[in-house]
mmCIF file of C-alpha atoms in Angstrom:
data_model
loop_
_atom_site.group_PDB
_atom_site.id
_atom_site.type_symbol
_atom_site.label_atom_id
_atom_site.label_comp_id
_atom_site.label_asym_id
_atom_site.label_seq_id
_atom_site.Cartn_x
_atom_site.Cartn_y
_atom_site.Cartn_z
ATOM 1 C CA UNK A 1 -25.510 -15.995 -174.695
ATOM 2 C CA UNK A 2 -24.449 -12.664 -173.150
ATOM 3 C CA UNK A 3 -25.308 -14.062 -169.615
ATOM 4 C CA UNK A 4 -23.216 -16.762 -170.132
ATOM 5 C CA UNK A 5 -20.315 -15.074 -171.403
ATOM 6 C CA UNK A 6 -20.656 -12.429 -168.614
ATOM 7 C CA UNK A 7 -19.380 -15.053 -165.900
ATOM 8 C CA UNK A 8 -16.786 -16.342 -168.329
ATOM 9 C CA UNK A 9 -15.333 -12.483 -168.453
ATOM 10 C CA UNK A 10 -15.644 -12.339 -164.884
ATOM 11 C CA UNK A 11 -13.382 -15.570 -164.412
ATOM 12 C CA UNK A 12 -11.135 -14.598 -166.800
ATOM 13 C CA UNK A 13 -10.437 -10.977 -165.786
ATOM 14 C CA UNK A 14 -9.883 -12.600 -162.196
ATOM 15 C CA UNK A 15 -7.361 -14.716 -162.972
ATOM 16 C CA UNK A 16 -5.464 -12.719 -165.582
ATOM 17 C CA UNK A 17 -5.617 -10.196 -162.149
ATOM 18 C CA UNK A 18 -1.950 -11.666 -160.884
ATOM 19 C CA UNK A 19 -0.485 -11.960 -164.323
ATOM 20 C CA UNK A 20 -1.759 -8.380 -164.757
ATOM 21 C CA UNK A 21 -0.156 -7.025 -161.217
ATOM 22 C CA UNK A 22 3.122 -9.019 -162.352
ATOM 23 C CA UNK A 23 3.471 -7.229 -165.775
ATOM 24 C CA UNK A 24 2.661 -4.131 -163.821
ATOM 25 C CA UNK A 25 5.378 -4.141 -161.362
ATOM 26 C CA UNK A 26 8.219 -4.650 -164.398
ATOM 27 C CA UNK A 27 10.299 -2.658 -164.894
ATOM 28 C CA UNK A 28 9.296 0.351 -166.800
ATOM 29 C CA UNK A 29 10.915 0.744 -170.372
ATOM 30 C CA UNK A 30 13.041 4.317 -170.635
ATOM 31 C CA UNK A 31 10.866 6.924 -171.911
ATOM 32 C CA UNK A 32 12.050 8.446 -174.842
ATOM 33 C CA UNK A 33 10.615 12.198 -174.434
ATOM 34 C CA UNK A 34 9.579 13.592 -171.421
ATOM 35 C CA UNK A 35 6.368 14.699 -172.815
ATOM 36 C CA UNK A 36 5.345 11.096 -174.130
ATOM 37 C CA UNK A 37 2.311 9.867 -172.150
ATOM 38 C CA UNK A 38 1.801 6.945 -170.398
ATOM 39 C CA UNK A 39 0.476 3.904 -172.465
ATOM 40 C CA UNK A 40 -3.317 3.708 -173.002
ATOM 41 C CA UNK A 41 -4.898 0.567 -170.704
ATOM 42 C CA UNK A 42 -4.446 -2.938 -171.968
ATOM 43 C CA UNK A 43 -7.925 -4.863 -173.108
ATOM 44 C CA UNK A 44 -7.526 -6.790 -170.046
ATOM 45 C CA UNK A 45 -6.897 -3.737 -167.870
ATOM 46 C CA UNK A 46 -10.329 -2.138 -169.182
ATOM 47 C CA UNK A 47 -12.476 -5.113 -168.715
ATOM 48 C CA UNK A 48 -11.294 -5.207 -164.926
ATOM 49 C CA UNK A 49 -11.612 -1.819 -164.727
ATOM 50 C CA UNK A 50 -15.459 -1.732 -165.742
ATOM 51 C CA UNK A 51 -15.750 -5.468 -164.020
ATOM 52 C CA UNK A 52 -15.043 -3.473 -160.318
ATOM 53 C CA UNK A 53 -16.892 -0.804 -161.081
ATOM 54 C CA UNK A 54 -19.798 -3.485 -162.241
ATOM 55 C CA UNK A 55 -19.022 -5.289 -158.588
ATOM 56 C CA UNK A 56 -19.260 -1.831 -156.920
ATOM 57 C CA UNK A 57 -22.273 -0.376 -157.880
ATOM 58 C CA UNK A 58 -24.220 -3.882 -157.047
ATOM 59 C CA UNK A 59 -22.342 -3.925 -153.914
ATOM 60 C CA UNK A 60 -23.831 -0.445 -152.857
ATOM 61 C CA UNK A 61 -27.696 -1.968 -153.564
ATOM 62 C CA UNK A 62 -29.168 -2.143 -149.527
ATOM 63 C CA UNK A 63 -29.573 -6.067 -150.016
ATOM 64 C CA UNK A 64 -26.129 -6.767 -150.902
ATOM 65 C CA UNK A 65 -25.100 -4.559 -148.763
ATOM 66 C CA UNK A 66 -26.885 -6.076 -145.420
ATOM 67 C CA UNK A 67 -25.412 -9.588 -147.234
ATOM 68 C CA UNK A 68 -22.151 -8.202 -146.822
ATOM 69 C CA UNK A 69 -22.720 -7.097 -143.414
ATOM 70 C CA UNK A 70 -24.351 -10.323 -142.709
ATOM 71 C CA UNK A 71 -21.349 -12.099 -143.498
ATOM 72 C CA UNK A 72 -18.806 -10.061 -142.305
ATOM 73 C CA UNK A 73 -20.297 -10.562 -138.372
ATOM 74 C CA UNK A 74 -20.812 -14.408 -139.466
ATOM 75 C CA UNK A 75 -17.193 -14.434 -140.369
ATOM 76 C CA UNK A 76 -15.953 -12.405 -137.263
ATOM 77 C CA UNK A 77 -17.476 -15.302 -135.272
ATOM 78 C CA UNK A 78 -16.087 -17.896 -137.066
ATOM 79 C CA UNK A 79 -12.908 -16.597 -136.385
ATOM 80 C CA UNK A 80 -13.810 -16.239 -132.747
ATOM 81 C CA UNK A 81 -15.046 -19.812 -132.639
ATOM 82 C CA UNK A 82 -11.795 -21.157 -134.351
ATOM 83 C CA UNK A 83 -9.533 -18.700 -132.643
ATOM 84 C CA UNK A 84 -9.705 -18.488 -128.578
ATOM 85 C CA UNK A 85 -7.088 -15.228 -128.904
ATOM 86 C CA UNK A 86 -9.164 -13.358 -131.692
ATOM 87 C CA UNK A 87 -11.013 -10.987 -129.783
ATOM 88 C CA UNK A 88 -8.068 -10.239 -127.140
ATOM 89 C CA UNK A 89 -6.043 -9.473 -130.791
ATOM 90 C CA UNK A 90 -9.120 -7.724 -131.910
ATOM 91 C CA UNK A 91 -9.388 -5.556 -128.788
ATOM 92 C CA UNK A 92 -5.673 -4.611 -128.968
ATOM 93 C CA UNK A 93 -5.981 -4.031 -132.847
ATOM 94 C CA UNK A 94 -8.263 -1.257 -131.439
ATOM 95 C CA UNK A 95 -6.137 0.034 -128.581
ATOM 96 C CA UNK A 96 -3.024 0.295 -130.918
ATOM 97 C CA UNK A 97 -4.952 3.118 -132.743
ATOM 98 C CA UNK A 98 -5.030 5.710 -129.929
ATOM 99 C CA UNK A 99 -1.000 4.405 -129.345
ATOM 100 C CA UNK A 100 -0.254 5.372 -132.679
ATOM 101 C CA UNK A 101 -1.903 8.506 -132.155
ATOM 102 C CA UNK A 102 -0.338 9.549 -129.211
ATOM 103 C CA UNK A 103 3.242 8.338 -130.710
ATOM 104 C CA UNK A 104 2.648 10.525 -133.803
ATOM 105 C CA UNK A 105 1.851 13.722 -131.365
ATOM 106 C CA UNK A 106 4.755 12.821 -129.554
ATOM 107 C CA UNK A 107 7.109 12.299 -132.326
ATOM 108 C CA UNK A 108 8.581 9.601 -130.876
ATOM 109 C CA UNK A 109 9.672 7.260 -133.597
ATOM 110 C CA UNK A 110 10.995 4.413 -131.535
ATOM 111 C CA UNK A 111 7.559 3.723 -130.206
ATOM 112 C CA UNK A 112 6.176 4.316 -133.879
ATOM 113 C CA UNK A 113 8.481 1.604 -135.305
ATOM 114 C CA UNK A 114 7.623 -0.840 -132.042
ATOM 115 C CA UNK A 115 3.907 -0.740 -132.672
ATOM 116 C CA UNK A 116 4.288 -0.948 -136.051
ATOM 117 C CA UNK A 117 6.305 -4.229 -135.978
ATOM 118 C CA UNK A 118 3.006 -4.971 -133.463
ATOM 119 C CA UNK A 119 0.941 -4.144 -135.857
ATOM 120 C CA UNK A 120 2.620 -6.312 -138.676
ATOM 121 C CA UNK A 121 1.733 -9.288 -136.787
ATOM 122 C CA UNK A 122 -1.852 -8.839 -135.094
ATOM 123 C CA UNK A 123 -2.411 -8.398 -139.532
ATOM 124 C CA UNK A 124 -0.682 -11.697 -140.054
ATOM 125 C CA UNK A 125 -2.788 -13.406 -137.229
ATOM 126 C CA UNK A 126 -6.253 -11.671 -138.647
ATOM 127 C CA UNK A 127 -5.182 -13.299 -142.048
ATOM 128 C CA UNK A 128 -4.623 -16.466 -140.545
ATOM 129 C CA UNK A 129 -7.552 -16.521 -138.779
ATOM 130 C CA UNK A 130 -9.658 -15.288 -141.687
ATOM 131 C CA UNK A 131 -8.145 -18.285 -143.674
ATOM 132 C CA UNK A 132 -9.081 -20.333 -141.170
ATOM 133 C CA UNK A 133 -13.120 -19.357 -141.358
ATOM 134 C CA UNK A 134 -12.988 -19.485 -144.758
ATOM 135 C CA UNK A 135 -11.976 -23.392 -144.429
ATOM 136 C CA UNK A 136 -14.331 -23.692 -142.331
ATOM 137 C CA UNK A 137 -17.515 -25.737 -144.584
ATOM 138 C CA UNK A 138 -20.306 -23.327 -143.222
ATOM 139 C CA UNK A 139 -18.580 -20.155 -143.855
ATOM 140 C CA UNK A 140 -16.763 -21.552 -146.913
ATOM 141 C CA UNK A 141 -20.340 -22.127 -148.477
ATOM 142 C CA UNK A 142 -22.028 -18.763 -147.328
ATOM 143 C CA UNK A 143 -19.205 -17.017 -148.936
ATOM 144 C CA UNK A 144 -19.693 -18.737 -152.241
ATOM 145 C CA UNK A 145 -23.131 -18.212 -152.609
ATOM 146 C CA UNK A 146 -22.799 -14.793 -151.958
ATOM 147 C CA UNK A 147 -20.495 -14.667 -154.892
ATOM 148 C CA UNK A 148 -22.786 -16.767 -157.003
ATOM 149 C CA UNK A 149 -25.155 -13.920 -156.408
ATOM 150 C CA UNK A 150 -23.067 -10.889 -157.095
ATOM 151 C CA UNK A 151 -21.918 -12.790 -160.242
ATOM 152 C CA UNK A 152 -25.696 -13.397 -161.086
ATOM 153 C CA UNK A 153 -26.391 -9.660 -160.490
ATOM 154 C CA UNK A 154 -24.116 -8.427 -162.723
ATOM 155 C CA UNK A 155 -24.607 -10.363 -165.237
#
């Protein structure tokens, strides 16, 4: 029965997870001392608290973690496959590091804000091109067993 329930948590604490951001970007209420304390964690809050830290520690375990690695090439050449420009955006990605650097040193603001805007997009391209792979049937399907598996383990 536990095992069972275990996945059911899991689902549930994941999909609460946007409902749970939403409530906590309202507006907070006025406080009415200065000394009173923040409010203790919501039920919900605490079982996706312990659920990450659940995910974590069977994330750190070597054969998830060469999964994980596994995947994460796999899905860098998906994304190359689907996306000619990916590792030209990739490379730059890279370069705009040391540029950032050499901005900061310099203090030079302008060129901070420029490669910033830069950097906005080459994020909005990796996202596109990771939503891509994950569309993709092959990748879509390694992904969810991997899941299937972390769920298993931590249950």
């Amino acid at each position: 029965m536990l095992k069972t329930l275990r996945p059911s948590l899991l689902a549930l604490a994941l999909a609460a997870v946007p409902a749970g951001l939403a409530a906590q970007q309202a507006p907070a209420a006025p406080q009415q001392a200065p000394q009173q304390q923040a409010p203790a964690p919501t039920e919900m809050q605490q079982i996706q608290s312990r659920l990450q830290q659940i995910q974590s520690r069977v994330l750190q375990e070597p054969a998830f973690k060469a999964a994980q690695d596994s995947i994460g090439t796999e899905m860098t050449a998906t994304m190359e496959r689907l996306d000619p420009t990916y590792r030209a955006q990739a490379a730059r990605a890279e370069a705009l590091k040391a540029e950032v650097t050499a901005a900061q040193t310099a203090r030079d603001n302008a060129k901070l804000n420029q490669l910033a805007a830069e950097a906005t997009q080459l994020q909005q391209g990796f996202a596109t091109a990771r939503q891509r792979a994950l569309q993709d049937p092959a990748m879509a399907a390694r992904v969810k067993s991997f899941q299937e598996r972390i769920v298993a383990r931590m249950a």
